[in-house]
mmCIF file with all atom_site columns, C-alpha atoms and ligand atoms in Angstrom:
data_model
loop_
_atom_site.group_PDB
_atom_site.id
_atom_site.type_symbol
_atom_site.label_atom_id
_atom_site.label_alt_id
_atom_site.label_comp_id
_atom_site.label_asym_id
_atom_site.label_entity_id
_atom_site.label_seq_id
_atom_site.pdbx_PDB_ins_code
_atom_site.Cartn_x
_atom_site.Cartn_y
_atom_site.Cartn_z
_atom_site.occupancy
_atom_site.B_iso_or_equiv
_atom_site.pdbx_formal_charge
_atom_site.auth_seq_id
_atom_site.auth_comp_id
_atom_site.auth_asym_id
_atom_site.auth_atom_id
_atom_site.pdbx_PDB_model_num
ATOM   1   C CA  . MET A 1 1   ? 39.918 -94.815  -39.702 1.00 89.00 ? 1   MET A CA  1
ATOM   2   C CA  . SER A 1 2   ? 40.984 -97.110  -36.201 1.00 96.00 ? 2   SER A CA  1
ATOM   3   C CA  . ILE A 1 3   ? 39.170 -96.573  -32.503 1.00 97.00 ? 3   ILE A CA  1
ATOM   4   C CA  . CYS A 1 4   ? 39.333 -97.646  -29.108 1.00 97.00 ? 4   CYS A CA  1
ATOM   5   C CA  . VAL A 1 5   ? 36.619 -97.166  -26.294 1.00 98.00 ? 5   VAL A CA  1
ATOM   6   C CA  . ARG A 1 6   ? 38.377 -97.886  -22.476 1.00 98.00 ? 6   ARG A CA  1
ATOM   7   C CA  . TYR A 1 7   ? 36.622 -97.416  -19.743 1.00 98.00 ? 7   TYR A CA  1
ATOM   8   C CA  . LEU A 1 8   ? 36.340 -96.776  -15.266 1.00 98.00 ? 8   LEU A CA  1
ATOM   9   C CA  . SER A 1 9   ? 33.214 -97.714  -13.816 1.00 98.00 ? 9   SER A CA  1
ATOM   10  C CA  . ARG A 1 10  ? 32.149 -98.902  -10.581 1.00 97.00 ? 10  ARG A CA  1
ATOM   11  C CA  . SER A 1 11  ? 28.789 -99.335  -10.458 1.00 97.00 ? 11  SER A CA  1
ATOM   12  C CA  . GLY A 1 12  ? 28.271 -99.385  -13.507 1.00 98.00 ? 12  GLY A CA  1
ATOM   13  C CA  . ASN A 1 13  ? 26.703 -95.287  -15.063 1.00 98.00 ? 13  ASN A CA  1
ATOM   14  C CA  . THR A 1 14  ? 30.490 -94.522  -17.316 1.00 98.00 ? 14  THR A CA  1
ATOM   15  C CA  . ARG A 1 15  ? 30.063 -98.542  -18.891 1.00 98.00 ? 15  ARG A CA  1
ATOM   16  C CA  . LYS A 1 16  ? 26.168 -98.316  -20.173 1.00 98.00 ? 16  LYS A CA  1
ATOM   17  C CA  . ILE A 1 17  ? 27.926 -94.646  -21.992 1.00 98.00 ? 17  ILE A CA  1
ATOM   18  C CA  . ALA A 1 18  ? 30.755 -97.000  -23.195 1.00 98.00 ? 18  ALA A CA  1
ATOM   19  C CA  . GLN A 1 19  ? 28.683 -98.990  -24.523 1.00 98.00 ? 19  GLN A CA  1
ATOM   20  C CA  . ALA A 1 20  ? 26.734 -96.374  -26.305 1.00 98.00 ? 20  ALA A CA  1
ATOM   21  C CA  . ILE A 1 21  ? 29.862 -94.677  -27.386 1.00 98.00 ? 21  ILE A CA  1
ATOM   22  C CA  . ALA A 1 22  ? 31.002 -98.129  -28.808 1.00 98.00 ? 22  ALA A CA  1
ATOM   23  C CA  . GLU A 1 23  ? 28.118 -99.576  -30.723 1.00 98.00 ? 23  GLU A CA  1
ATOM   24  C CA  . GLY A 1 24  ? 27.985 -96.138  -32.336 1.00 98.00 ? 24  GLY A CA  1
ATOM   25  C CA  . ALA A 1 25  ? 31.356 -96.150  -33.273 1.00 98.00 ? 25  ALA A CA  1
ATOM   26  C CA  . GLY A 1 26  ? 30.903 -99.948  -33.913 1.00 97.00 ? 26  GLY A CA  1
ATOM   27  C CA  . VAL A 1 27  ? 34.201 -101.210 -32.016 1.00 97.00 ? 27  VAL A CA  1
ATOM   28  C CA  . GLU A 1 28  ? 33.861 -103.045 -28.108 1.00 97.00 ? 28  GLU A CA  1
ATOM   29  C CA  . ALA A 1 29  ? 33.716 -101.195 -25.347 1.00 98.00 ? 29  ALA A CA  1
ATOM   30  C CA  . VAL A 1 30  ? 36.593 -102.154 -22.937 1.00 97.00 ? 30  VAL A CA  1
ATOM   31  C CA  . SER A 1 31  ? 37.767 -101.527 -19.726 1.00 98.00 ? 31  SER A CA  1
ATOM   32  C CA  . ILE A 1 32  ? 40.907 -100.391 -17.842 1.00 97.00 ? 32  ILE A CA  1
ATOM   33  C CA  . THR A 1 33  ? 40.335 -103.237 -15.846 1.00 96.00 ? 33  THR A CA  1
ATOM   34  C CA  . GLU A 1 34  ? 40.522 -105.899 -18.685 1.00 95.00 ? 34  GLU A CA  1
ATOM   35  C CA  . GLU A 1 35  ? 42.588 -104.834 -20.973 1.00 87.00 ? 35  GLU A CA  1
ATOM   36  C CA  . LYS A 1 36  ? 45.585 -102.402 -18.510 1.00 78.00 ? 36  LYS A CA  1
ATOM   37  C CA  . GLN A 1 37  ? 47.008 -100.439 -22.005 1.00 89.00 ? 37  GLN A CA  1
ATOM   38  C CA  . ILE A 1 38  ? 46.419 -99.939  -25.677 1.00 91.00 ? 38  ILE A CA  1
ATOM   39  C CA  . THR A 1 39  ? 49.387 -101.800 -27.346 1.00 91.00 ? 39  THR A CA  1
ATOM   40  C CA  . GLU A 1 40  ? 48.655 -100.744 -31.159 1.00 94.00 ? 40  GLU A CA  1
ATOM   41  C CA  . PRO A 1 41  ? 48.011 -97.711  -32.714 1.00 96.00 ? 41  PRO A CA  1
ATOM   42  C CA  . VAL A 1 42  ? 45.005 -96.247  -32.453 1.00 97.00 ? 42  VAL A CA  1
ATOM   43  C CA  . ASP A 1 43  ? 43.533 -93.159  -34.514 1.00 97.00 ? 43  ASP A CA  1
ATOM   44  C CA  . VAL A 1 44  ? 40.693 -92.083  -31.591 1.00 98.00 ? 44  VAL A CA  1
ATOM   45  C CA  . LEU A 1 45  ? 40.127 -93.168  -28.414 1.00 98.00 ? 45  LEU A CA  1
ATOM   46  C CA  . PHE A 1 46  ? 37.563 -92.871  -26.012 1.00 98.00 ? 46  PHE A CA  1
ATOM   47  C CA  . LEU A 1 47  ? 38.406 -92.380  -22.188 1.00 98.00 ? 47  LEU A CA  1
ATOM   48  C CA  . GLY A 1 48  ? 35.705 -92.349  -19.697 1.00 98.00 ? 48  GLY A CA  1
ATOM   49  C CA  . GLY A 1 49  ? 35.245 -92.465  -16.001 1.00 98.00 ? 49  GLY A CA  1
ATOM   50  C CA  . ALA A 1 50  ? 33.627 -91.634  -13.073 1.00 98.00 ? 50  ALA A CA  1
ATOM   51  C CA  . PRO A 1 51  ? 34.366 -89.062  -9.847  1.00 97.00 ? 51  PRO A CA  1
ATOM   52  C CA  . TYR A 1 52  ? 34.497 -89.839  -6.728  1.00 95.00 ? 52  TYR A CA  1
ATOM   53  C CA  . ALA A 1 53  ? 35.006 -87.306  -3.893  1.00 93.00 ? 53  ALA A CA  1
ATOM   54  C CA  . ASN A 1 54  ? 35.422 -84.974  -6.353  1.00 88.00 ? 54  ASN A CA  1
ATOM   55  C CA  . ILE A 1 55  ? 38.563 -87.065  -7.589  1.00 91.00 ? 55  ILE A CA  1
ATOM   56  C CA  . MET A 1 56  ? 38.783 -89.415  -11.067 1.00 91.00 ? 56  MET A CA  1
ATOM   57  C CA  . ASP A 1 57  ? 39.620 -93.276  -9.433  1.00 93.00 ? 57  ASP A CA  1
ATOM   58  C CA  . LYS A 1 58  ? 43.260 -93.097  -9.100  1.00 95.00 ? 58  LYS A CA  1
ATOM   59  C CA  . GLU A 1 59  ? 43.201 -96.539  -10.906 1.00 96.00 ? 59  GLU A CA  1
ATOM   60  C CA  . LEU A 1 60  ? 41.742 -93.806  -14.340 1.00 97.00 ? 60  LEU A CA  1
ATOM   61  C CA  . ARG A 1 61  ? 44.792 -91.420  -13.446 1.00 97.00 ? 61  ARG A CA  1
ATOM   62  C CA  . ALA A 1 62  ? 47.603 -93.858  -13.657 1.00 96.00 ? 62  ALA A CA  1
ATOM   63  C CA  . TYR A 1 63  ? 45.913 -95.427  -16.901 1.00 97.00 ? 63  TYR A CA  1
ATOM   64  C CA  . ALA A 1 64  ? 45.752 -91.882  -18.552 1.00 97.00 ? 64  ALA A CA  1
ATOM   65  C CA  . GLU A 1 65  ? 49.847 -91.266  -17.127 1.00 97.00 ? 65  GLU A CA  1
ATOM   66  C CA  . ALA A 1 66  ? 51.044 -94.455  -19.023 1.00 96.00 ? 66  ALA A CA  1
ATOM   67  C CA  . LEU A 1 67  ? 49.358 -93.953  -21.966 1.00 97.00 ? 67  LEU A CA  1
ATOM   68  C CA  . ASP A 1 68  ? 51.306 -94.233  -24.884 1.00 96.00 ? 68  ASP A CA  1
ATOM   69  C CA  . PRO A 1 69  ? 51.096 -90.424  -26.898 1.00 97.00 ? 69  PRO A CA  1
ATOM   70  C CA  . LYS A 1 70  ? 52.994 -92.180  -29.228 1.00 97.00 ? 70  LYS A CA  1
ATOM   71  C CA  . LEU A 1 71  ? 49.775 -94.873  -29.794 1.00 97.00 ? 71  LEU A CA  1
ATOM   72  C CA  . VAL A 1 72  ? 47.353 -91.821  -29.600 1.00 97.00 ? 72  VAL A CA  1
ATOM   73  C CA  . GLY A 1 73  ? 45.789 -90.286  -32.464 1.00 97.00 ? 73  GLY A CA  1
ATOM   74  C CA  . ARG A 1 74  ? 43.942 -87.933  -30.765 1.00 98.00 ? 74  ARG A CA  1
ATOM   75  C CA  . VAL A 1 75  ? 41.757 -89.022  -27.251 1.00 98.00 ? 75  VAL A CA  1
ATOM   76  C CA  . VAL A 1 76  ? 37.655 -87.171  -27.025 1.00 98.00 ? 76  VAL A CA  1
ATOM   77  C CA  . LEU A 1 77  ? 36.038 -87.739  -23.619 1.00 98.00 ? 77  LEU A CA  1
ATOM   78  C CA  . PHE A 1 78  ? 33.384 -89.185  -21.447 1.00 98.00 ? 78  PHE A CA  1
ATOM   79  C CA  . THR A 1 79  ? 32.265 -88.817  -17.860 1.00 98.00 ? 79  THR A CA  1
ATOM   80  C CA  . THR A 1 80  ? 28.879 -89.449  -15.909 1.00 98.00 ? 80  THR A CA  1
ATOM   81  C CA  . SER A 1 81  ? 28.468 -87.848  -12.220 1.00 98.00 ? 81  SER A CA  1
ATOM   82  C CA  . ASN A 1 82  ? 26.148 -86.261  -9.857  1.00 98.00 ? 82  ASN A CA  1
ATOM   83  C CA  . TRP A 1 83  ? 27.430 -82.633  -11.287 1.00 96.00 ? 83  TRP A CA  1
ATOM   84  C CA  . SER A 1 84  ? 30.458 -83.164  -12.250 1.00 96.00 ? 84  SER A CA  1
ATOM   85  C CA  . ARG A 1 85  ? 33.191 -82.752  -15.322 1.00 96.00 ? 85  ARG A CA  1
ATOM   86  C CA  . ARG A 1 86  ? 36.066 -83.221  -13.157 1.00 95.00 ? 86  ARG A CA  1
ATOM   87  C CA  . THR A 1 87  ? 37.129 -86.025  -14.547 1.00 97.00 ? 87  THR A CA  1
ATOM   88  C CA  . VAL A 1 88  ? 37.231 -84.321  -18.103 1.00 98.00 ? 88  VAL A CA  1
ATOM   89  C CA  . HIS A 1 89  ? 39.307 -81.467  -17.134 1.00 97.00 ? 89  HIS A CA  1
ATOM   90  C CA  . ALA A 1 90  ? 41.881 -83.604  -14.728 1.00 97.00 ? 90  ALA A CA  1
ATOM   91  C CA  . LEU A 1 91  ? 42.023 -86.328  -17.628 1.00 98.00 ? 91  LEU A CA  1
ATOM   92  C CA  . ARG A 1 92  ? 42.362 -83.393  -20.671 1.00 98.00 ? 92  ARG A CA  1
ATOM   93  C CA  . LYS A 1 93  ? 45.717 -81.883  -18.188 1.00 98.00 ? 93  LYS A CA  1
ATOM   94  C CA  . LEU A 1 94  ? 47.296 -84.553  -18.013 1.00 98.00 ? 94  LEU A CA  1
ATOM   95  C CA  . LEU A 1 95  ? 47.344 -85.708  -21.229 1.00 98.00 ? 95  LEU A CA  1
ATOM   96  C CA  . THR A 1 96  ? 48.015 -82.973  -23.101 1.00 98.00 ? 96  THR A CA  1
ATOM   97  C CA  . ALA A 1 97  ? 50.559 -82.042  -20.898 1.00 98.00 ? 97  ALA A CA  1
ATOM   98  C CA  . LYS A 1 98  ? 51.642 -86.178  -21.642 1.00 97.00 ? 98  LYS A CA  1
ATOM   99  C CA  . GLY A 1 99  ? 51.392 -84.448  -25.390 1.00 98.00 ? 99  GLY A CA  1
ATOM   100 C CA  . ILE A 1 100 ? 48.212 -86.196  -26.593 1.00 98.00 ? 100 ILE A CA  1
ATOM   101 C CA  . ARG A 1 101 ? 45.155 -84.530  -28.463 1.00 98.00 ? 101 ARG A CA  1
ATOM   102 C CA  . VAL A 1 102 ? 42.537 -83.918  -26.288 1.00 98.00 ? 102 VAL A CA  1
ATOM   103 C CA  . GLU A 1 103 ? 39.307 -83.054  -28.570 1.00 98.00 ? 103 GLU A CA  1
ATOM   104 C CA  . GLU A 1 104 ? 37.715 -80.257  -26.759 1.00 97.00 ? 104 GLU A CA  1
ATOM   105 C CA  . ASP A 1 105 ? 34.221 -81.578  -26.922 1.00 97.00 ? 105 ASP A CA  1
ATOM   106 C CA  . PHE A 1 106 ? 33.046 -84.923  -24.653 1.00 98.00 ? 106 PHE A CA  1
ATOM   107 C CA  . PHE A 1 107 ? 30.476 -86.594  -23.133 1.00 98.00 ? 107 PHE A CA  1
ATOM   108 C CA  . PHE A 1 108 ? 28.450 -85.197  -20.004 1.00 98.00 ? 108 PHE A CA  1
ATOM   109 C CA  . ALA A 1 109 ? 25.079 -88.108  -18.451 1.00 98.00 ? 109 ALA A CA  1
ATOM   110 C CA  . HIS A 1 110 ? 24.547 -87.551  -14.898 1.00 98.00 ? 110 HIS A CA  1
ATOM   111 C CA  . MET A 1 111 ? 24.409 -90.398  -12.979 1.00 98.00 ? 111 MET A CA  1
ATOM   112 C CA  . LEU A 1 112 ? 20.338 -90.628  -12.718 1.00 98.00 ? 112 LEU A CA  1
ATOM   113 C CA  . LYS A 1 113 ? 19.712 -90.324  -16.173 1.00 97.00 ? 113 LYS A CA  1
ATOM   114 C CA  . ILE A 1 114 ? 21.772 -93.237  -17.987 1.00 98.00 ? 114 ILE A CA  1
ATOM   115 C CA  . SER A 1 115 ? 19.131 -94.674  -20.171 1.00 98.00 ? 115 SER A CA  1
ATOM   116 C CA  . ALA A 1 116 ? 17.865 -91.601  -21.382 1.00 98.00 ? 116 ALA A CA  1
ATOM   117 C CA  . ARG A 1 117 ? 21.559 -90.359  -22.814 1.00 98.00 ? 117 ARG A CA  1
ATOM   118 C CA  . GLU A 1 118 ? 22.133 -94.237  -24.539 1.00 98.00 ? 118 GLU A CA  1
ATOM   119 C CA  . ASP A 1 119 ? 21.304 -93.140  -28.116 1.00 98.00 ? 119 ASP A CA  1
ATOM   120 C CA  . ASP A 1 120 ? 22.963 -89.748  -27.313 1.00 98.00 ? 120 ASP A CA  1
ATOM   121 C CA  . ALA A 1 121 ? 27.036 -91.393  -26.083 1.00 98.00 ? 121 ALA A CA  1
ATOM   122 C CA  . ARG A 1 122 ? 25.687 -93.620  -29.293 1.00 98.00 ? 122 ARG A CA  1
ATOM   123 C CA  . ASP A 1 123 ? 25.119 -90.373  -31.649 1.00 98.00 ? 123 ASP A CA  1
ATOM   124 C CA  . PHE A 1 124 ? 28.760 -88.873  -30.293 1.00 98.00 ? 124 PHE A CA  1
ATOM   125 C CA  . GLY A 1 125 ? 30.475 -92.068  -31.231 1.00 98.00 ? 125 GLY A CA  1
ATOM   126 C CA  . ARG A 1 126 ? 28.791 -92.718  -34.609 1.00 97.00 ? 126 ARG A CA  1
ATOM   127 C CA  . LYS A 1 127 ? 30.079 -88.742  -34.805 1.00 96.00 ? 127 LYS A CA  1
ATOM   128 C CA  . TYR A 1 128 ? 33.935 -89.365  -34.854 1.00 92.00 ? 128 TYR A CA  1
ATOM   129 C CA  . ALA A 1 129 ? 34.223 -93.201  -36.243 1.00 88.00 ? 129 ALA A CA  1
ATOM   130 C CA  . LYS A 1 130 ? 32.895 -90.927  -39.555 1.00 78.00 ? 130 LYS A CA  1
HETATM 131 C C1  . FMN B 2 .   ? 30.883 -92.098  -2.518  1.00 64.24 ? 201 FMN B C1  1
HETATM 132 C C2  . FMN B 2 .   ? 30.841 -91.609  -4.171  1.00 64.24 ? 201 FMN B C2  1
HETATM 133 C C3  . FMN B 2 .   ? 31.336 -90.450  -4.331  1.00 64.24 ? 201 FMN B C3  1
HETATM 134 C C4  . FMN B 2 .   ? 30.926 -89.153  -5.692  1.00 64.24 ? 201 FMN B C4  1
HETATM 135 N N1  . FMN B 2 .   ? 31.128 -88.623  -5.360  1.00 64.24 ? 201 FMN B N1  1
HETATM 136 C C5  . FMN B 2 .   ? 30.551 -87.887  -6.482  1.00 64.24 ? 201 FMN B C5  1
HETATM 137 C C6  . FMN B 2 .   ? 32.062 -85.635  -6.838  1.00 64.24 ? 201 FMN B C6  1
HETATM 138 O O1  . FMN B 2 .   ? 32.116 -85.473  -5.855  1.00 64.24 ? 201 FMN B O1  1
HETATM 139 N N2  . FMN B 2 .   ? 30.820 -85.567  -7.625  1.00 64.24 ? 201 FMN B N2  1
HETATM 140 C C7  . FMN B 2 .   ? 30.330 -86.661  -8.856  1.00 64.24 ? 201 FMN B C7  1
HETATM 141 O O2  . FMN B 2 .   ? 29.430 -85.107  -9.521  1.00 64.24 ? 201 FMN B O2  1
HETATM 142 N N3  . FMN B 2 .   ? 29.154 -87.234  -8.208  1.00 64.24 ? 201 FMN B N3  1
HETATM 143 C C8  . FMN B 2 .   ? 30.032 -87.860  -7.437  1.00 64.24 ? 201 FMN B C8  1
HETATM 144 N N4  . FMN B 2 .   ? 29.353 -89.686  -7.100  1.00 64.24 ? 201 FMN B N4  1
HETATM 145 C C9  . FMN B 2 .   ? 28.331 -89.654  -8.830  1.00 64.24 ? 201 FMN B C9  1
HETATM 146 C C10 . FMN B 2 .   ? 29.236 -90.616  -9.361  1.00 64.24 ? 201 FMN B C10 1
HETATM 147 O O3  . FMN B 2 .   ? 30.426 -90.342  -9.833  1.00 64.24 ? 201 FMN B O3  1
HETATM 148 C C11 . FMN B 2 .   ? 28.142 -91.134  -9.950  1.00 64.24 ? 201 FMN B C11 1
HETATM 149 O O4  . FMN B 2 .   ? 27.371 -92.315  -9.926  1.00 64.24 ? 201 FMN B O4  1
HETATM 150 C C12 . FMN B 2 .   ? 29.117 -91.952  -11.397 1.00 64.24 ? 201 FMN B C12 1
HETATM 151 O O5  . FMN B 2 .   ? 27.723 -92.087  -13.154 1.00 64.24 ? 201 FMN B O5  1
HETATM 152 C C13 . FMN B 2 .   ? 29.091 -93.630  -12.175 1.00 64.24 ? 201 FMN B C13 1
HETATM 153 O O6  . FMN B 2 .   ? 30.165 -93.901  -12.534 1.00 64.24 ? 201 FMN B O6  1
HETATM 154 P P1  . FMN B 2 .   ? 30.709 -95.703  -11.949 1.00 64.24 ? 201 FMN B P1  1
HETATM 155 O O7  . FMN B 2 .   ? 29.359 -96.083  -11.835 1.00 64.24 ? 201 FMN B O7  1
HETATM 156 O O8  . FMN B 2 .   ? 30.668 -95.854  -13.789 1.00 64.24 ? 201 FMN B O8  1
HETATM 157 O O9  . FMN B 2 .   ? 31.652 -95.216  -11.701 1.00 64.24 ? 201 FMN B O9  1
HETATM 158 C C14 . FMN B 2 .   ? 30.213 -90.289  -6.169  1.00 64.24 ? 201 FMN B C14 1
HETATM 159 C C15 . FMN B 2 .   ? 28.963 -91.832  -5.878  1.00 64.24 ? 201 FMN B C15 1
HETATM 160 C C16 . FMN B 2 .   ? 29.435 -92.644  -4.688  1.00 64.24 ? 201 FMN B C16 1
HETATM 161 C C17 . FMN B 2 .   ? 29.376 -93.508  -4.730  1.00 64.24 ? 201 FMN B C17 1
#
Protein backbone atom coordinates (compact mmCIF):
# COMPACT_ATOMS: atom_id res chain seq x y z
CA MET A 1 0.00 0.00 0.00
CA SER A 2 1.58 3.30 -1.03
CA ILE A 3 0.46 6.43 0.77
CA CYS A 4 1.22 10.12 0.26
CA VAL A 5 0.28 13.12 2.34
CA ARG A 6 0.20 16.51 0.61
CA TYR A 7 -1.03 19.79 2.01
CA LEU A 8 -1.07 23.54 1.68
CA SER A 9 -0.77 25.53 4.88
CA ARG A 10 -0.30 29.28 5.24
CA SER A 11 -0.04 29.59 9.03
CA GLY A 12 0.86 26.04 10.01
CA ASN A 13 -2.48 24.65 11.20
CA THR A 14 -3.08 22.26 8.33
CA ARG A 15 0.64 21.36 8.34
CA LYS A 16 0.35 20.09 11.94
CA ILE A 17 -2.66 17.96 11.05
CA ALA A 18 -0.94 16.73 7.88
CA GLN A 19 2.11 15.72 9.91
CA ALA A 20 -0.02 13.84 12.43
CA ILE A 21 -1.93 12.01 9.67
CA ALA A 22 1.38 11.18 8.00
CA GLU A 23 2.83 9.89 11.25
CA GLY A 24 -0.16 7.60 11.67
CA ALA A 25 0.19 6.38 8.10
CA GLY A 26 3.96 5.92 8.46
CA VAL A 27 4.97 8.44 5.79
CA GLU A 28 6.20 12.03 5.49
CA ALA A 29 3.86 14.97 4.95
CA VAL A 30 5.00 17.18 2.08
CA SER A 31 3.82 20.67 1.25
CA ILE A 32 2.61 21.16 -2.31
CA THR A 33 4.85 24.23 -2.36
CA GLU A 34 7.88 21.91 -2.01
CA GLU A 35 6.90 19.09 -4.32
CA LYS A 36 4.68 20.23 -7.13
CA GLN A 37 3.10 16.93 -8.20
CA ILE A 38 3.27 13.23 -7.48
CA THR A 39 5.02 11.34 -10.25
CA GLU A 40 4.64 7.76 -9.00
CA PRO A 41 1.33 5.90 -8.55
CA VAL A 42 -0.14 6.03 -5.02
CA ASP A 43 -2.96 3.96 -3.54
CA VAL A 44 -4.03 6.68 -1.10
CA LEU A 45 -3.35 10.39 -1.38
CA PHE A 46 -4.24 12.46 1.68
CA LEU A 47 -4.81 16.03 0.53
CA GLY A 48 -5.60 19.00 2.73
CA GLY A 49 -5.83 22.76 3.00
CA ALA A 50 -7.82 25.57 4.57
CA PRO A 51 -10.34 28.15 3.39
CA TYR A 52 -9.45 31.81 3.14
CA ALA A 53 -12.41 34.18 2.80
CA ASN A 54 -14.53 31.11 2.17
CA ILE A 55 -12.57 29.79 -0.80
CA MET A 56 -9.70 27.37 -1.03
CA ASP A 57 -6.27 28.70 -1.87
CA LYS A 58 -5.72 28.95 -5.61
CA GLU A 59 -2.43 27.06 -5.34
CA LEU A 60 -4.29 24.10 -3.83
CA ARG A 61 -6.93 24.29 -6.52
CA ALA A 62 -4.26 24.33 -9.22
CA TYR A 63 -2.61 21.29 -7.61
CA ALA A 64 -5.88 19.36 -7.58
CA GLU A 65 -6.66 20.37 -11.15
CA ALA A 66 -3.28 19.09 -12.30
CA LEU A 67 -3.48 15.74 -10.45
CA ASP A 68 -3.16 12.82 -12.83
CA PRO A 69 -6.12 10.44 -12.25
CA LYS A 70 -4.01 7.54 -13.51
CA LEU A 71 -1.58 7.99 -10.59
CA VAL A 72 -4.14 8.12 -7.76
CA GLY A 73 -6.11 5.19 -6.36
CA ARG A 74 -8.20 7.35 -4.05
CA VAL A 75 -7.99 10.66 -2.24
CA VAL A 76 -8.71 11.25 1.45
CA LEU A 77 -9.32 14.90 2.32
CA PHE A 78 -8.61 16.93 5.43
CA THR A 79 -9.06 20.57 6.40
CA THR A 80 -8.66 23.04 9.23
CA SER A 81 -10.69 26.23 9.59
CA ASN A 82 -12.80 28.38 11.83
CA TRP A 83 -16.00 26.65 10.76
CA SER A 84 -15.99 25.94 7.05
CA ARG A 85 -15.63 22.52 5.42
CA ARG A 86 -15.78 24.19 2.06
CA THR A 87 -12.25 23.19 1.04
CA VAL A 88 -13.23 19.54 1.39
CA HIS A 89 -16.46 19.96 -0.54
CA ALA A 90 -14.82 21.96 -3.33
CA LEU A 91 -11.91 19.52 -3.65
CA ARG A 92 -14.28 16.56 -3.69
CA LYS A 93 -16.32 18.10 -6.50
CA LEU A 94 -13.24 18.99 -8.52
CA LEU A 95 -11.51 15.62 -8.09
CA THR A 96 -14.64 13.57 -8.66
CA ALA A 97 -15.22 15.43 -11.93
CA LYS A 98 -11.72 14.34 -12.97
CA GLY A 99 -12.65 10.73 -12.32
CA ILE A 100 -10.66 10.45 -9.09
CA ARG A 101 -12.23 8.45 -6.28
CA VAL A 102 -12.64 10.52 -3.10
CA GLU A 103 -13.46 8.98 0.27
CA GLU A 104 -16.68 10.22 1.91
CA ASP A 105 -14.85 10.33 5.21
CA PHE A 106 -12.63 13.36 5.83
CA PHE A 107 -10.76 14.90 8.74
CA PHE A 108 -11.66 18.32 10.15
CA ALA A 109 -9.86 20.20 12.90
CA HIS A 110 -10.95 23.56 14.26
CA MET A 111 -8.19 26.17 13.94
CA LEU A 112 -8.13 26.72 17.73
CA LYS A 113 -8.02 23.01 18.58
CA ILE A 114 -5.21 21.79 16.37
CA SER A 115 -3.04 20.35 19.14
CA ALA A 116 -6.06 18.68 20.76
CA ARG A 117 -6.86 16.90 17.46
CA GLU A 118 -3.40 15.58 16.65
CA ASP A 119 -4.01 12.17 18.24
CA ASP A 120 -7.25 11.82 16.28
CA ALA A 121 -5.41 12.81 13.11
CA ARG A 122 -2.78 10.12 13.77
CA ASP A 123 -5.58 7.56 14.19
CA PHE A 124 -7.16 8.79 10.97
CA GLY A 125 -3.89 8.27 9.09
CA ARG A 126 -3.35 4.86 10.70
CA LYS A 127 -6.81 3.70 9.62
CA TYR A 128 -5.91 4.06 5.94
CA ALA A 129 -2.47 2.50 6.25
CA LYS A 130 -3.92 -0.91 7.16
C1 LIG B 1 -7.61 36.00 6.04
C2 LIG B 1 -8.24 34.77 6.59
C3 LIG B 1 -9.46 34.34 6.08
C4 LIG B 1 -10.09 33.20 6.62
N1 LIG B 1 -11.30 32.81 6.12
C5 LIG B 1 -11.92 31.73 6.66
C6 LIG B 1 -13.21 31.34 6.18
O1 LIG B 1 -13.77 31.92 5.26
N2 LIG B 1 -13.82 30.28 6.79
C7 LIG B 1 -13.24 29.61 7.85
O2 LIG B 1 -13.86 28.68 8.36
N3 LIG B 1 -12.01 29.93 8.28
C8 LIG B 1 -11.34 30.99 7.72
N4 LIG B 1 -10.10 31.34 8.16
C9 LIG B 1 -9.42 30.50 9.15
C10 LIG B 1 -8.38 29.60 8.49
O3 LIG B 1 -8.97 28.77 7.48
C11 LIG B 1 -7.76 28.71 9.58
O4 LIG B 1 -6.99 29.52 10.43
C12 LIG B 1 -6.93 27.57 9.05
O5 LIG B 1 -6.69 26.67 10.11
C13 LIG B 1 -5.62 28.05 8.47
O6 LIG B 1 -4.92 26.92 8.06
P1 LIG B 1 -3.41 26.99 7.58
O7 LIG B 1 -2.61 27.61 8.68
O8 LIG B 1 -3.05 25.57 7.39
O9 LIG B 1 -3.38 27.77 6.30
C14 LIG B 1 -9.46 32.46 7.65
C15 LIG B 1 -8.22 32.89 8.15
C16 LIG B 1 -7.62 34.04 7.63
C17 LIG B 1 -6.28 34.47 8.19
